[in-house]
Rosetta silent file (secondary structure, phi, psi, omega in degrees, C-alpha in Angstrom):
SEQUENCE: GRASLMGPAYLKDVEFENGIIDVDIAVTGARSYPGVIFRMQSPFNYERFYIRPHRAGLYPDALQYTHVINGVASWQLCQGDGYTAGAAIPENQWIHLRMEIYGSQARVFFGDADLPALVINHLKHGKSKGNIGVLGPKDQTAYFSNFKYRLEDNLEFDPPPKVDTPP
SCORE:     score description
SCORE:     0.000 S_00000001
   1 L     0.000   18.153  177.339  -11.856   19.672   -9.428 S_00000001
   2 L  -133.341  178.508  145.525   -8.788   17.655  -10.540 S_00000001
   3 L   -90.446   99.798  173.320   -7.722   15.596  -13.269 S_00000001
   4 L   -64.750  165.465  155.103   -8.227   11.271  -11.490 S_00000001
   5 L  -128.363  157.806 -170.626   -8.125    8.550  -12.664 S_00000001
   6 L  -137.233  116.906 -122.735  -10.450    5.786  -11.704 S_00000001
   7 L    32.751  -13.548 -147.693   -9.305    2.174  -11.496 S_00000001
   8 L   173.543   85.914  141.151   -6.572   -0.136  -12.569 S_00000001
   9 L  -167.588  161.696 -163.788   -3.064    1.227  -14.138 S_00000001
  10 E  -120.038  135.710  178.315    0.778    0.301  -13.799 S_00000001
  11 L   -55.807  147.784 -137.985    4.377    2.336  -15.093 S_00000001
  12 L  -139.003  148.696  172.688    5.049    0.517  -18.175 S_00000001
  13 L    39.898   70.956  129.606    9.793    0.313  -17.774 S_00000001
  14 L  -130.962  178.399  130.407   10.356    1.193  -14.193 S_00000001
  15 L  -176.794  156.052 -143.664   11.106   -0.854  -11.801 S_00000001
  16 L  -110.559  112.387  159.188   11.028   -0.426   -8.525 S_00000001
  17 L  -148.422  -47.572  120.067   12.141   -1.806   -5.270 S_00000001
  18 L    15.310  121.370  156.707   13.593    1.075   -3.410 S_00000001
  19 E   124.889 -144.728 -165.981   12.217    3.835   -2.735 S_00000001
  20 E  -118.697  140.319  169.849    8.884    6.820   -2.327 S_00000001
  21 E  -144.938  133.357  170.235    5.079    6.422   -3.653 S_00000001
  22 E  -122.542  140.636  155.941    3.432    9.418   -3.508 S_00000001
  23 E  -176.330  144.728  152.925   -0.276    9.811   -4.574 S_00000001
  24 E   -65.852  143.115  163.492   -3.559   11.262   -3.755 S_00000001
  25 E  -140.585  152.364  168.510   -7.094    9.163   -3.518 S_00000001
  26 L   -87.906  100.604  168.223  -10.328   10.779   -3.097 S_00000001
  27 E  -106.780 -172.426  174.465  -13.367    8.004   -1.858 S_00000001
  28 L   -89.629  -40.666 -151.967  -16.775    7.858   -1.391 S_00000001
  29 L    58.454   32.649  158.915  -17.079    5.644    1.741 S_00000001
  30 L   -98.293  170.345 -166.247  -18.765    2.815    0.045 S_00000001
  31 L   -76.094  127.174 -154.567  -17.185   -0.810    0.272 S_00000001
  32 L   160.107  137.481  163.330  -13.821   -0.643   -2.111 S_00000001
  33 L  -147.186  109.729  170.082   -9.743   -0.975   -1.103 S_00000001
  34 L   -93.395  142.888  170.367   -8.366    1.268   -3.369 S_00000001
  35 E   147.012 -153.459 -164.245   -4.190    1.283   -2.737 S_00000001
  36 E  -136.219  108.313 -162.880   -0.870    0.544   -4.564 S_00000001
  37 E   -74.823  134.295 -178.449    0.632   -2.470   -5.779 S_00000001
  38 E  -142.021  153.209  172.734    4.770   -2.309   -5.896 S_00000001
  39 L    62.827   12.436  146.129    7.367   -4.725   -6.819 S_00000001
  40 L   -37.087  108.396 -179.365    5.240   -6.160   -8.969 S_00000001
  41 L  -109.115  -17.747  159.935    6.647   -8.895  -10.744 S_00000001
  42 L  -130.250 -146.851  173.142    3.798  -10.601  -12.825 S_00000001
  43 L  -109.556   14.242 -169.238   -0.335   -9.703  -12.241 S_00000001
  44 L  -135.987   -3.296 -163.798    0.018  -12.696  -10.265 S_00000001
  45 E  -147.101   78.972  148.175    3.324  -11.848   -7.532 S_00000001
  46 L   -93.995 -163.321   94.309    3.376   -8.272   -5.791 S_00000001
  47 E   -82.961  162.133  -68.259    2.690   -6.408   -2.770 S_00000001
  48 E   160.427   32.070 -167.611   -0.219   -4.612   -1.767 S_00000001
  49 E   -90.011  118.183  158.363   -0.971   -1.760   -0.289 S_00000001
  50 E  -138.436 -153.631 -167.339   -4.817   -0.441    0.280 S_00000001
  51 E  -152.844  154.468 -170.563   -7.460    1.271    2.697 S_00000001
  52 L  -103.643  161.470   19.414  -10.972   -0.168    2.850 S_00000001
  53 L    41.949  -45.793 -154.925  -13.450    3.167    3.291 S_00000001
  54 L  -124.842   45.146  117.582  -16.585    1.461    5.106 S_00000001
  55 L  -142.592   26.009 -173.932  -14.577    0.383    7.777 S_00000001
  56 L   -64.220  174.320 -179.128  -12.762    3.130    9.192 S_00000001
  57 L    51.596  -18.691 -177.000  -13.778    4.063   12.451 S_00000001
  58 L   -70.842  -72.338 -111.458  -16.050    0.969   12.149 S_00000001
  59 L  -164.957  129.229  144.448  -12.512   -1.838   12.935 S_00000001
  60 L   -45.244   23.687 -165.800   -8.831   -1.739   13.451 S_00000001
  61 L  -177.497   32.330  165.293   -7.558   -2.319    9.930 S_00000001
  62 L   -41.745  -50.509 -172.552   -9.094    0.192    7.528 S_00000001
  63 E  -112.250  171.825 -141.041   -5.585   -0.092    6.060 S_00000001
  64 E  -178.387  120.522  177.185   -4.277   -2.576    4.991 S_00000001
  65 L   -60.485  149.464  177.098   -1.167   -5.177    3.700 S_00000001
  66 L  -159.901 -177.135  174.674   -1.791   -8.143    1.631 S_00000001
  67 L  -165.012  109.350 -159.634    0.859   -9.820   -0.214 S_00000001
  68 L  -111.713  153.756 -168.957   -0.921  -11.768   -3.099 S_00000001
  69 E  -163.432  136.143 -154.928    1.331  -14.642   -5.031 S_00000001
  70 L    52.148   57.825  142.856    0.353  -17.091   -7.880 S_00000001
  71 L    93.425  -55.216 -164.006   -3.008  -15.220   -8.546 S_00000001
  72 L   -61.822  164.460  129.869   -3.903  -15.116   -3.668 S_00000001
  73 L  -113.828   81.917 -167.362   -4.180  -11.861   -2.143 S_00000001
  74 L   -87.569   92.632  166.515   -3.570  -13.706    1.615 S_00000001
  75 L   -90.308  -21.726 -162.975   -5.189  -10.292    3.607 S_00000001
  76 L  -115.721   38.034  169.645   -6.321  -12.578    6.187 S_00000001
  77 L  -100.380  -18.139 -170.004   -3.037  -13.621    6.423 S_00000001
  78 L  -146.453   87.397  135.077   -1.594   -9.936    7.311 S_00000001
  79 L  -143.228 -172.142 -160.369   -3.697   -8.691   10.152 S_00000001
  80 L    82.131 -173.485 -167.884   -2.438   -7.362   13.807 S_00000001
  81 L   -63.798  138.620  175.169    0.124   -5.702   13.929 S_00000001
  82 L   100.606  -92.500 -119.075    3.452   -4.955   11.178 S_00000001
  83 L   -88.437  -48.637 -142.504    0.019   -5.690    8.993 S_00000001
  84 L  -101.528  170.506  166.392   -3.042   -3.903    9.987 S_00000001
  85 L   142.741  142.151 -178.145   -4.185    0.006   11.377 S_00000001
  86 L   -81.461 -178.115 -177.099   -7.308    2.033   11.993 S_00000001
  87 L  -160.691  166.323  157.516   -7.466    5.488    9.828 S_00000001
  88 L  -107.672  147.090  167.537  -10.053    8.084    9.518 S_00000001
  89 L  -153.037   79.186 -166.114  -10.541    7.938    6.378 S_00000001
  90 L   -44.743  151.524 -159.430  -12.685   11.129    5.100 S_00000001
  91 E  -107.629  112.824  171.974  -15.516   10.502    2.617 S_00000001
  92 L    96.404    2.984  175.437  -15.912   13.218   -0.783 S_00000001
  93 L   167.935  160.837 -145.540  -11.643   14.568   -0.635 S_00000001
  94 L   -66.100  139.079 -175.381   -8.837   14.199   -1.310 S_00000001
  95 E  -140.340  154.098  170.957   -5.928   12.791    1.655 S_00000001
  96 E   -66.124  102.206  175.324   -2.303   12.103    1.154 S_00000001
  97 L  -117.772  143.358 -161.783   -0.834    8.812    0.652 S_00000001
  98 E  -133.392  144.199 -147.864    3.198    8.615    0.922 S_00000001
  99 E  -159.676  119.224  176.024    4.868    4.978    1.369 S_00000001
 100 E  -137.010  150.698 -138.951    8.175    4.699    1.819 S_00000001
 101 E  -122.719  102.368 -156.635    9.530    1.633    0.459 S_00000001
 102 L  -173.942   91.536  179.629   13.185   -0.059    1.937 S_00000001
 103 L    66.420  -96.910  174.183   14.571   -3.917    1.592 S_00000001
 104 L  -140.301   86.797  171.840   12.020   -5.871    3.300 S_00000001
 105 L   137.888  163.751 -172.285    9.696   -3.176    4.999 S_00000001
 106 E  -133.488  141.332 -179.311    7.591   -0.465    4.627 S_00000001
 107 E  -133.080  140.829 -169.697    6.029    2.566    6.645 S_00000001
 108 E  -106.828   88.569 -161.302    2.926    3.844    5.475 S_00000001
 109 E  -107.575  160.743 -149.155    1.661    7.752    6.293 S_00000001
 110 L  -116.926 -172.168 -175.747   -1.807    8.078    5.623 S_00000001
 111 L    11.396  -81.732 -158.451   -2.642   12.364    5.686 S_00000001
 112 L  -160.831   61.101 -178.453   -1.070   14.876    6.755 S_00000001
 113 L  -130.683  169.573 -160.634    0.903   13.000   10.148 S_00000001
 114 L  -102.364  -32.560 -174.038    4.298   13.232   10.694 S_00000001
 115 L   -84.922  121.949  155.692    3.957    9.771   12.214 S_00000001
 116 L  -110.357  150.655 -159.410    3.437    6.681   10.153 S_00000001
 117 L   -63.356    3.778 -179.076    0.222    5.327   10.443 S_00000001
 118 L  -164.294   99.420 -162.784    1.201    2.294    9.588 S_00000001
 119 E  -102.568  108.928 -170.762    4.859    0.289    9.690 S_00000001
 120 E   -71.753  125.454 -112.942    5.338   -2.894    7.396 S_00000001
 121 L  -120.492  -44.886 -152.796    8.583   -5.456    9.553 S_00000001
 122 L  -100.030   71.022 -164.511    7.718   -7.465    7.355 S_00000001
 123 L   -68.220  114.526  157.179    6.974   -7.673    2.791 S_00000001
 124 L   -46.606  -67.973 -171.383    6.687  -11.112    2.162 S_00000001
 125 L   -51.539   13.996  164.898    7.648  -11.516   -0.872 S_00000001
 126 L    88.825 -129.040  133.928   10.881   -9.834    1.060 S_00000001
 127 L   -83.856   76.013 -153.524   13.976   -8.001   -0.672 S_00000001
 128 L  -109.836 -149.105  156.211   12.322   -8.341   -4.176 S_00000001
 129 L  -140.769 -161.210  156.672   11.813   -5.332   -7.211 S_00000001
 130 L    90.465 -161.339 -169.909    9.886   -4.669  -10.204 S_00000001
 131 L   -12.500  146.384  140.746    6.231   -3.013  -11.285 S_00000001
 132 E  -142.802 -171.147 -164.462    4.095   -0.263   -9.788 S_00000001
 133 E   -44.032   51.264  136.737    0.886    1.139   -9.099 S_00000001
 134 L   -95.562  176.915  154.152   -2.633    2.135   -8.377 S_00000001
 135 L  -169.874   92.479  -42.627   -5.179    0.273   -7.857 S_00000001
 136 L   159.194  132.110 -157.802   -8.382    0.848   -7.808 S_00000001
 137 L   -77.459  -50.027  103.716  -12.352   -0.115   -8.461 S_00000001
 138 L  -165.192   24.906 -171.318  -13.404    1.155  -11.846 S_00000001
 139 L  -131.249   40.258  158.753  -17.398    2.017  -10.488 S_00000001
 140 L    70.333   46.795  179.666  -17.109    5.834   -9.038 S_00000001
 141 L  -118.449  -37.939 -155.134  -16.467    4.472   -5.539 S_00000001
 142 E  -115.494  111.825  163.984  -12.148    5.729   -5.731 S_00000001
 143 L  -110.900  176.104 -128.267  -10.078    8.645   -7.425 S_00000001
 144 L   167.042  119.650  161.308   -5.815    8.409   -7.835 S_00000001
 145 E  -165.393  152.130 -175.492   -4.967   11.403   -8.489 S_00000001
 146 E    37.674   53.618  148.743   -0.866   13.225   -8.358 S_00000001
 147 E  -108.756  172.998 -156.351    0.928   10.270   -8.339 S_00000001
 148 E  -171.787  141.754  170.878    4.961   10.233   -8.533 S_00000001
 149 L  -131.483  154.139  156.468    7.671    7.662   -7.007 S_00000001
 150 L  -144.177   76.849 -174.696   10.635    7.980   -6.242 S_00000001
 151 L   -79.999 -179.015 -157.014   13.634    5.830   -5.990 S_00000001
 152 L  -151.262  178.853 -156.179   15.830    6.190   -3.402 S_00000001
 153 L  -145.656  -42.480 -148.105   18.421    3.677   -1.943 S_00000001
 154 L  -129.209   44.122  146.635   19.238    5.618    1.501 S_00000001
 155 L   -47.634  139.407  149.904   15.671    5.456    3.890 S_00000001
 156 L   -72.678  175.419  174.922   16.394    4.418    7.184 S_00000001
 157 L  -158.283  159.958  107.820   14.388    1.265    9.367 S_00000001
 158 L   -65.744  147.893  164.998   14.604    0.120   12.376 S_00000001
 159 L   -48.921  135.239  155.564   15.741   -4.050   12.809 S_00000001
 160 L  -112.773  162.426 -162.408   12.341   -5.201   12.594 S_00000001
 161 L   -42.623  125.956  152.734   10.964   -7.310   15.302 S_00000001
 162 L   -21.398  153.459 -161.778   12.196  -10.698   15.750 S_00000001
 163 L  -138.160  114.637 -171.808    9.384  -13.208   13.837 S_00000001
 164 L  -115.181   83.142 -144.049    8.707  -15.936   16.549 S_00000001
 165 L  -113.021  127.154  165.611    7.133  -18.926   13.806 S_00000001
 166 L   -70.814 -168.257 -155.564    6.303  -22.313   15.975 S_00000001
 167 L   -87.421    0.000    0.000    7.903  -25.140   14.263 S_00000001
């Protein structure tokens, strides 16, 4: 009942570093991975947040962040706190997704929640900038509507937790 998009779409001539991205997503519940691409430096290097409707309510990773480097999505390395979260994803109805991105961090708000469903403490491309868009399948399992963005350099985040990387 509203204008929507199925498949991938990217905005031309947008250099997004810090700001807010809003979009509505509707899914059928079938296996698909629709989401937002941001800070896209090329078709092979970008940050990605997506939902997995087929995992909603079954596993704690229906919401997922990953990075793509040289065309390889490293979602297997981005698991658990700061990378994935559980969520109820309703089928065949619009649900709002809001991303706040600043520096090397991001927050994802899903639905009408006042608190973020996922806090990404360490974006793998660090502080970078690039294009933005949506990425979804072309098989009628996911749709996007009401895509908006705004550049914003005044977002506040708590300092990220330190990463204890073994030698």
